[in-house]
Amino acid sequence: MIATAQVISQEDLLKHWQGHRTLTRRVIELFPEKDFFEFSIAGMRTFAELTAELIAIGAPAMKGIINRKVEPFQEEAKKFTTKAQFLEQWDKDTETINDYWEQLSMEDFSESFNLFGQYEFPIIQNIFYFIDNEVHHRGQGYVYLRALGIQPPFFWER
């Protein structure tokens, strides 16, 4: 029998991801309504568009993983017109992620899953992608907020 070491618990990984989600939510809240939908720099997408991508990934991906059902990526599925609608969906998705997370077993993390029919990786790698992608886009939001003269939250305050 080969022993494997666990560096982080399943519970702590979810806590880490949800810490990032909490911070991203705070960034969304700081945007003035108009700028959330219209402000961009150098041709980058608006923060509303970036947030729509994050919403299209988190909860739908967890649902697909748990149900082992490959669904195409559908960023355009929901068209929100207010920041409040984004925040409401963000909060619903946070609960959905928590609910589906509870259905993951330790063995699931090493199983391969074809996320959105595009990314065939072990489930743990898909989860790392969710977190990395969110951090990347939140960084763009930080640049936008600073350009708008708004102090973003400290990145370590999750």
Coordinates of N, CA and C in Angstrom, one line a residue:
M1 N 0.8 -1.2 0.0 CA 0.0 0.0 0.0 C 0.9 1.2 0.0
I2 N 0.6 2.2 -0.9 CA 1.3 3.4 -1.0 C 0.5 4.5 -0.2
A3 N 1.2 5.1 0.8 CA 0.6 6.1 1.6 C 0.7 7.5 0.8
T4 N -0.4 8.2 0.9 CA -0.4 9.6 0.3 C -0.6 10.6 1.4
A5 N 0.1 11.7 1.2 CA -0.1 12.8 2.2 C -1.1 13.8 1.7
Q6 N -1.9 14.2 2.7 CA -2.9 15.2 2.4 C -2.4 16.6 2.9
V7 N -2.3 17.5 2.0 CA -1.8 18.8 2.4 C -2.9 19.7 2.9
I8 N -4.0 19.6 2.3 CA -5.2 20.5 2.8 C -6.4 19.6 2.8
S9 N -7.2 19.8 3.8 CA -8.5 19.0 3.9 C -9.5 19.5 2.9
Q10 N -10.4 18.7 2.6 CA -11.5 19.1 1.7 C -12.3 20.3 2.3
E11 N -12.5 20.3 3.5 CA -13.2 21.4 4.2 C -12.4 22.7 4.1
D12 N -11.1 22.6 4.2 CA -10.2 23.8 4.1 C -10.1 24.3 2.7
L13 N -10.2 23.4 1.7 CA -10.1 23.8 0.3 C -11.4 24.6 0.0
L14 N -12.6 24.1 0.5 CA -13.8 24.9 0.2 C -13.7 26.2 1.0
K15 N -13.2 26.3 2.2 CA -13.1 27.5 2.9 C -12.2 28.5 2.2
H16 N -11.2 28.0 1.6 CA -10.2 28.8 0.8 C -11.0 29.4 -0.4
W17 N -11.7 28.5 -1.2 CA -12.4 29.0 -2.3 C -13.5 30.0 -1.9
Q18 N -14.3 29.7 -0.9 CA -15.3 30.6 -0.5 C -14.8 31.9 0.1
G19 N -13.6 31.9 0.6 CA -12.9 33.1 1.0 C -12.6 34.0 -0.2
H20 N -12.2 33.4 -1.3 CA -12.0 34.2 -2.5 C -13.4 34.7 -3.0
R21 N -14.4 33.9 -3.0 CA -15.7 34.3 -3.4 C -16.2 35.5 -2.6
T22 N -16.0 35.5 -1.3 CA -16.4 36.6 -0.4 C -15.7 37.8 -0.8
L23 N -14.4 37.7 -1.1 CA -13.6 38.9 -1.5 C -14.1 39.4 -2.8
T24 N -14.3 38.5 -3.8 CA -14.8 39.0 -5.1 C -16.2 39.7 -5.0
R25 N -17.0 39.2 -4.1 CA -18.3 39.8 -3.8 C -18.1 41.2 -3.3
R26 N -17.1 41.4 -2.5 CA -16.9 42.8 -2.0 C -16.4 43.7 -3.1
V27 N -15.6 43.2 -4.0 CA -15.2 43.9 -5.2 C -16.4 44.3 -6.0
I28 N -17.3 43.4 -6.3 CA -18.5 43.7 -7.1 C -19.2 44.9 -6.4
E29 N -19.4 44.8 -5.1 CA -20.2 45.8 -4.3 C -19.6 47.2 -4.4
L30 N -18.2 47.3 -4.5 CA -17.6 48.6 -4.6 C -17.8 49.3 -5.9
F31 N -18.1 48.6 -7.0 CA -18.2 49.3 -8.3 C -19.5 50.1 -8.3
P32 N -19.3 51.4 -8.8 CA -20.5 52.1 -9.1 C -21.3 51.4 -10.1
E33 N -22.6 51.5 -10.0 CA -23.5 50.7 -10.9 C -23.1 50.9 -12.4
K34 N -23.0 52.1 -12.9 CA -22.7 52.4 -14.3 C -21.4 51.8 -14.7
D35 N -20.4 52.0 -13.8 CA -19.0 51.6 -14.2 C -18.9 50.0 -14.1
F36 N -19.7 49.4 -13.3 CA -19.7 47.9 -13.3 C -20.0 47.4 -14.7
F37 N -20.9 48.0 -15.4 CA -21.4 47.6 -16.7 C -20.7 48.2 -17.9
E38 N -20.0 49.4 -17.7 CA -19.5 50.1 -18.8 C -18.0 50.4 -18.8
F39 N -17.3 50.4 -17.6 CA -15.9 50.8 -17.5 C -15.0 49.6 -17.9
S40 N -14.0 49.9 -18.8 CA -13.0 49.0 -19.1 C -11.7 49.7 -19.5
I41 N -10.7 49.0 -19.5 CA -9.4 49.6 -19.9 C -8.7 48.7 -20.9
A42 N -8.2 49.4 -21.9 CA -7.4 48.7 -23.0 C -8.2 47.5 -23.6
G43 N -9.5 47.7 -23.8 CA -10.2 46.6 -24.5 C -10.6 45.4 -23.6
M44 N -10.2 45.4 -22.3 CA -10.6 44.3 -21.5 C -12.1 44.4 -21.3
R45 N -12.7 43.2 -20.9 CA -14.2 43.2 -20.7 C -14.5 44.0 -19.4
T46 N -15.7 44.4 -19.3 CA -16.2 45.1 -18.1 C -16.2 44.1 -17.0
F47 N -16.3 44.7 -15.8 CA -16.3 43.8 -14.6 C -17.7 43.0 -14.6
A48 N -18.7 43.5 -15.1 CA -20.0 42.8 -15.2 C -19.8 41.6 -16.1
E49 N -19.1 41.7 -17.2 CA -18.8 40.6 -18.1 C -17.9 39.6 -17.5
L50 N -16.9 40.0 -16.7 CA -16.0 39.1 -16.0 C -16.8 38.4 -14.9
T51 N -17.7 39.1 -14.2 CA -18.5 38.4 -13.2 C -19.4 37.4 -13.8
A52 N -20.0 37.7 -15.0 CA -20.9 36.8 -15.6 C -20.1 35.5 -15.9
E53 N -18.9 35.6 -16.3 CA -18.1 34.4 -16.6 C -17.9 33.6 -15.3
L54 N -17.6 34.3 -14.2 CA -17.4 33.6 -13.0 C -18.7 32.9 -12.5
I55 N -19.8 33.5 -12.7 CA -21.1 32.9 -12.4 C -21.4 31.7 -13.3
A56 N -21.0 31.8 -14.5 CA -21.2 30.7 -15.4 C -20.3 29.5 -15.1
I57 N -19.3 29.7 -14.3 CA -18.4 28.6 -14.0 C -18.7 27.9 -12.7
G58 N -18.7 28.6 -11.6 CA -18.7 28.0 -10.2 C -19.8 27.0 -10.0
A59 N -21.0 27.4 -9.8 CA -22.1 26.5 -9.5 C -22.4 25.6 -10.6
P60 N -22.5 26.0 -11.9 CA -22.8 25.1 -13.0 C -21.7 24.0 -13.1
A61 N -20.4 24.3 -12.9 CA -19.4 23.3 -12.9 C -19.5 22.3 -11.8
M62 N -19.8 22.8 -10.6 CA -19.9 21.9 -9.5 C -21.1 20.9 -9.7
K63 N -22.2 21.4 -10.2 CA -23.3 20.6 -10.5 C -22.9 19.5 -11.6
G64 N -22.2 19.9 -12.6 CA -21.8 19.0 -13.6 C -20.8 17.9 -13.1
I65 N -19.9 18.3 -12.2 CA -19.0 17.4 -11.6 C -19.7 16.4 -10.8
I66 N -20.6 16.8 -9.9 CA -21.3 15.9 -9.0 C -22.2 15.0 -9.8
N67 N -22.9 15.5 -10.8 CA -23.8 14.7 -11.6 C -23.1 13.9 -12.7
R68 N -21.8 14.2 -12.9 CA -21.0 13.6 -14.0 C -21.7 13.8 -15.3
K69 N -22.2 15.1 -15.5 CA -22.9 15.4 -16.7 C -22.1 16.6 -17.3
V70 N -21.7 16.3 -18.6 CA -20.9 17.4 -19.3 C -21.9 18.3 -20.0
E71 N -21.9 19.5 -19.6 CA -22.8 20.5 -20.2 C -21.9 21.6 -20.8
P72 N -22.2 22.2 -22.0 CA -21.4 23.2 -22.6 C -21.4 24.5 -21.7
F73 N -20.3 25.2 -21.8 CA -20.2 26.5 -21.1 C -21.2 27.5 -21.6
Q74 N -22.0 28.1 -20.7 CA -23.1 29.0 -21.1 C -23.0 30.3 -20.4
E75 N -22.0 31.1 -20.8 CA -21.8 32.4 -20.1 C -22.9 33.4 -20.5
E76 N -23.5 33.2 -21.6 CA -24.6 34.1 -22.1 C -26.0 33.7 -21.6
A77 N -26.0 32.6 -20.8 CA -27.3 32.1 -20.4 C -28.2 33.1 -19.6
K78 N -27.5 33.9 -18.8 CA -28.2 34.8 -17.9 C -27.7 36.3 -18.2
K79 N -28.7 37.1 -18.5 CA -28.4 38.5 -18.8 C -29.0 39.3 -17.7
F80 N -28.1 39.8 -16.8 CA -28.5 40.6 -15.7 C -28.3 42.1 -16.1
T81 N -29.2 42.9 -15.6 CA -29.1 44.3 -16.0 C -28.8 45.2 -14.8
T82 N -28.7 44.6 -13.6 CA -28.4 45.4 -12.4 C -27.3 44.7 -11.6
K83 N -26.5 45.4 -10.9 CA -25.5 44.8 -10.0 C -26.2 44.0 -8.9
A84 N -27.3 44.4 -8.4 CA -28.0 43.7 -7.4 C -28.4 42.3 -7.9
Q85 N -28.8 42.1 -9.2 CA -29.1 40.8 -9.7 C -27.8 39.9 -9.7
F86 N -26.7 40.5 -10.1 CA -25.4 39.7 -10.0 C -25.1 39.3 -8.6
L87 N -25.3 40.2 -7.7 CA -25.0 39.8 -6.3 C -26.0 38.8 -5.7
E88 N -27.2 38.9 -6.1 CA -28.2 37.9 -5.7 C -27.8 36.5 -6.3
Q89 N -27.4 36.5 -7.5 CA -27.0 35.2 -8.1 C -25.7 34.7 -7.5
W90 N -24.8 35.6 -7.2 CA -23.6 35.2 -6.6 C -23.9 34.5 -5.2
D91 N -24.8 35.1 -4.5 CA -25.1 34.5 -3.2 C -25.8 33.1 -3.3
K92 N -26.7 33.0 -4.3 CA -27.3 31.7 -4.6 C -26.3 30.7 -5.0
D93 N -25.4 31.1 -5.8 CA -24.3 30.2 -6.3 C -23.4 29.7 -5.1
T94 N -23.1 30.6 -4.2 CA -22.3 30.3 -3.1 C -23.0 29.1 -2.3
E95 N -24.3 29.2 -2.1 CA -25.0 28.1 -1.4 C -25.0 26.8 -2.2
T96 N -25.2 27.0 -3.5 CA -25.2 25.8 -4.4 C -23.8 25.1 -4.4
I97 N -22.8 25.9 -4.5 CA -21.4 25.3 -4.4 C -21.3 24.6 -3.1
N98 N -21.7 25.2 -2.0 CA -21.6 24.5 -0.7 C -22.4 23.2 -0.7
D99 N -23.6 23.2 -1.2 CA -24.4 22.0 -1.3 C -23.8 20.9 -2.1
Y100 N -23.3 21.2 -3.3 CA -22.7 20.2 -4.1 C -21.3 19.7 -3.5
W101 N -20.6 20.6 -2.9 CA -19.3 20.3 -2.3 C -19.5 19.1 -1.3
E102 N -20.6 19.2 -0.5 CA -20.9 18.2 0.5 C -21.0 16.8 -0.2
Q103 N -21.3 16.7 -1.4 CA -21.5 15.5 -2.1 C -20.2 14.9 -2.7
L104 N -19.1 15.7 -2.6 CA -17.8 15.2 -3.1 C -17.2 14.2 -2.1
S105 N -16.6 13.2 -2.6 CA -15.8 12.3 -1.8 C -14.4 12.6 -2.0
M106 N -13.5 12.1 -1.2 CA -12.1 12.3 -1.4 C -11.6 11.6 -2.7
E107 N -12.2 10.5 -3.0 CA -11.9 9.8 -4.2 C -12.2 10.6 -5.5
D108 N -13.3 11.4 -5.4 CA -13.7 12.2 -6.6 C -12.6 13.1 -7.1
F109 N -11.8 13.7 -6.2 CA -10.9 14.7 -6.5 C -9.9 14.2 -7.6
S110 N -9.5 12.9 -7.6 CA -8.6 12.4 -8.5 C -9.2 11.9 -9.8
E111 N -10.5 11.8 -9.8 CA -11.2 11.3 -11.0 C -11.1 12.4 -12.1
S112 N -11.1 11.9 -13.4 CA -11.0 12.9 -14.5 C -12.5 13.3 -14.8
F113 N -12.6 14.6 -15.2 CA -13.9 15.1 -15.6 C -13.7 16.1 -16.8
N114 N -14.5 16.0 -17.8 CA -14.4 16.8 -18.9 C -15.3 18.1 -18.7
L115 N -14.7 19.0 -18.0 CA -15.5 20.3 -17.7 C -15.9 21.0 -18.9
F116 N -17.2 21.2 -19.0 CA -17.9 22.0 -20.1 C -17.5 21.3 -21.5
G117 N -17.1 20.1 -21.4 CA -16.8 19.4 -22.7 C -15.5 19.9 -23.3
Q118 N -14.7 20.7 -22.5 CA -13.5 21.3 -23.1 C -12.2 21.0 -22.3
Y119 N -12.4 20.7 -21.0 CA -11.2 20.6 -20.1 C -11.2 19.3 -19.4
E120 N -10.5 18.3 -20.0 CA -10.4 17.0 -19.4 C -9.3 16.9 -18.4
F121 N -9.6 17.1 -17.1 CA -8.6 17.1 -16.1 C -9.1 16.4 -14.8
P122 N -8.3 16.0 -13.9 CA -8.8 15.5 -12.6 C -9.7 16.7 -12.0
I123 N -10.7 16.3 -11.2 CA -11.6 17.2 -10.6 C -10.8 18.2 -9.8
I124 N -9.8 17.8 -9.0 CA -9.0 18.8 -8.2 C -8.4 19.9 -9.1
Q125 N -8.0 19.5 -10.3 CA -7.4 20.5 -11.2 C -8.5 21.5 -11.7
N126 N -9.7 21.0 -11.9 CA -10.8 21.8 -12.3 C -11.1 22.8 -11.2
I127 N -11.1 22.4 -10.0 CA -11.4 23.3 -8.8 C -10.3 24.3 -8.7
F128 N -9.0 23.9 -8.9 CA -8.0 24.9 -8.9 C -8.2 26.0 -10.0
Y129 N -8.6 25.5 -11.1 CA -8.9 26.4 -12.2 C -10.0 27.4 -11.8
F130 N -11.1 27.0 -11.1 CA -12.2 27.9 -10.7 C -11.6 29.0 -9.9
I131 N -10.7 28.6 -8.9 CA -10.1 29.6 -8.0 C -9.2 30.5 -8.7
D132 N -8.3 29.9 -9.5 CA -7.3 30.7 -10.2 C -7.9 31.7 -11.2
N133 N -9.0 31.3 -11.9 CA -9.7 32.1 -12.8 C -10.3 33.3 -12.1
E134 N -10.9 33.0 -11.0 CA -11.6 34.1 -10.2 C -10.5 35.1 -9.7
V135 N -9.4 34.6 -9.2 CA -8.4 35.5 -8.7 C -7.9 36.4 -9.9
H136 N -7.7 35.8 -11.0 CA -7.2 36.5 -12.2 C -8.2 37.7 -12.5
H137 N -9.5 37.3 -12.6 CA -10.5 38.3 -13.0 C -10.7 39.4 -11.9
R138 N -10.6 38.9 -10.7 CA -10.7 39.9 -9.6 C -9.5 40.9 -9.6
G139 N -8.4 40.4 -10.0 CA -7.2 41.3 -10.2 C -7.5 42.4 -11.2
Q140 N -8.2 42.0 -12.3 CA -8.7 43.0 -13.3 C -9.6 44.0 -12.6
G141 N -10.5 43.5 -11.8 CA -11.4 44.4 -11.1 C -10.7 45.4 -10.2
Y142 N -9.6 44.9 -9.6 CA -8.8 45.8 -8.7 C -8.2 46.9 -9.5
V143 N -7.7 46.6 -10.7 CA -7.2 47.6 -11.6 C -8.3 48.6 -12.0
Y144 N -9.4 48.2 -12.3 CA -10.5 49.1 -12.7 C -10.9 50.0 -11.5
L145 N -11.0 49.4 -10.3 CA -11.4 50.2 -9.1 C -10.3 51.3 -8.9
R146 N -9.1 50.9 -8.9 CA -8.0 51.9 -8.7 C -8.1 53.0 -9.8
A147 N -8.3 52.6 -11.0 CA -8.5 53.6 -12.1 C -9.7 54.6 -11.9
L148 N -10.7 54.0 -11.2 CA -11.8 54.8 -10.9 C -11.7 55.6 -9.6
G149 N -10.5 55.5 -9.0 CA -10.2 56.2 -7.7 C -10.9 55.6 -6.5
I150 N -11.1 54.3 -6.6 CA -11.8 53.6 -5.5 C -10.7 52.6 -4.9
Q151 N -10.6 52.6 -3.6 CA -9.6 51.7 -2.9 C -10.3 50.3 -2.9
P152 N -9.6 49.3 -3.5 CA -10.2 48.0 -3.4 C -9.8 47.4 -2.0
P153 N -10.5 46.3 -1.6 CA -10.2 45.7 -0.4 C -8.8 45.0 -0.4
F154 N -8.2 44.8 0.7 CA -6.9 44.2 0.8 C -7.2 42.7 0.3
F155 N -6.3 42.2 -0.5 CA -6.5 40.9 -1.1 C -6.4 39.8 0.0
W156 N -5.8 40.0 1.1 CA -5.7 39.0 2.1 C -6.8 39.0 3.1
E157 N -7.7 39.9 2.9 CA -8.9 40.0 3.8 C -10.0 39.1 3.2
R158 N -9.9 37.8 3.4 CA -10.9 36.9 2.9 C -11.7 36.4 4.0

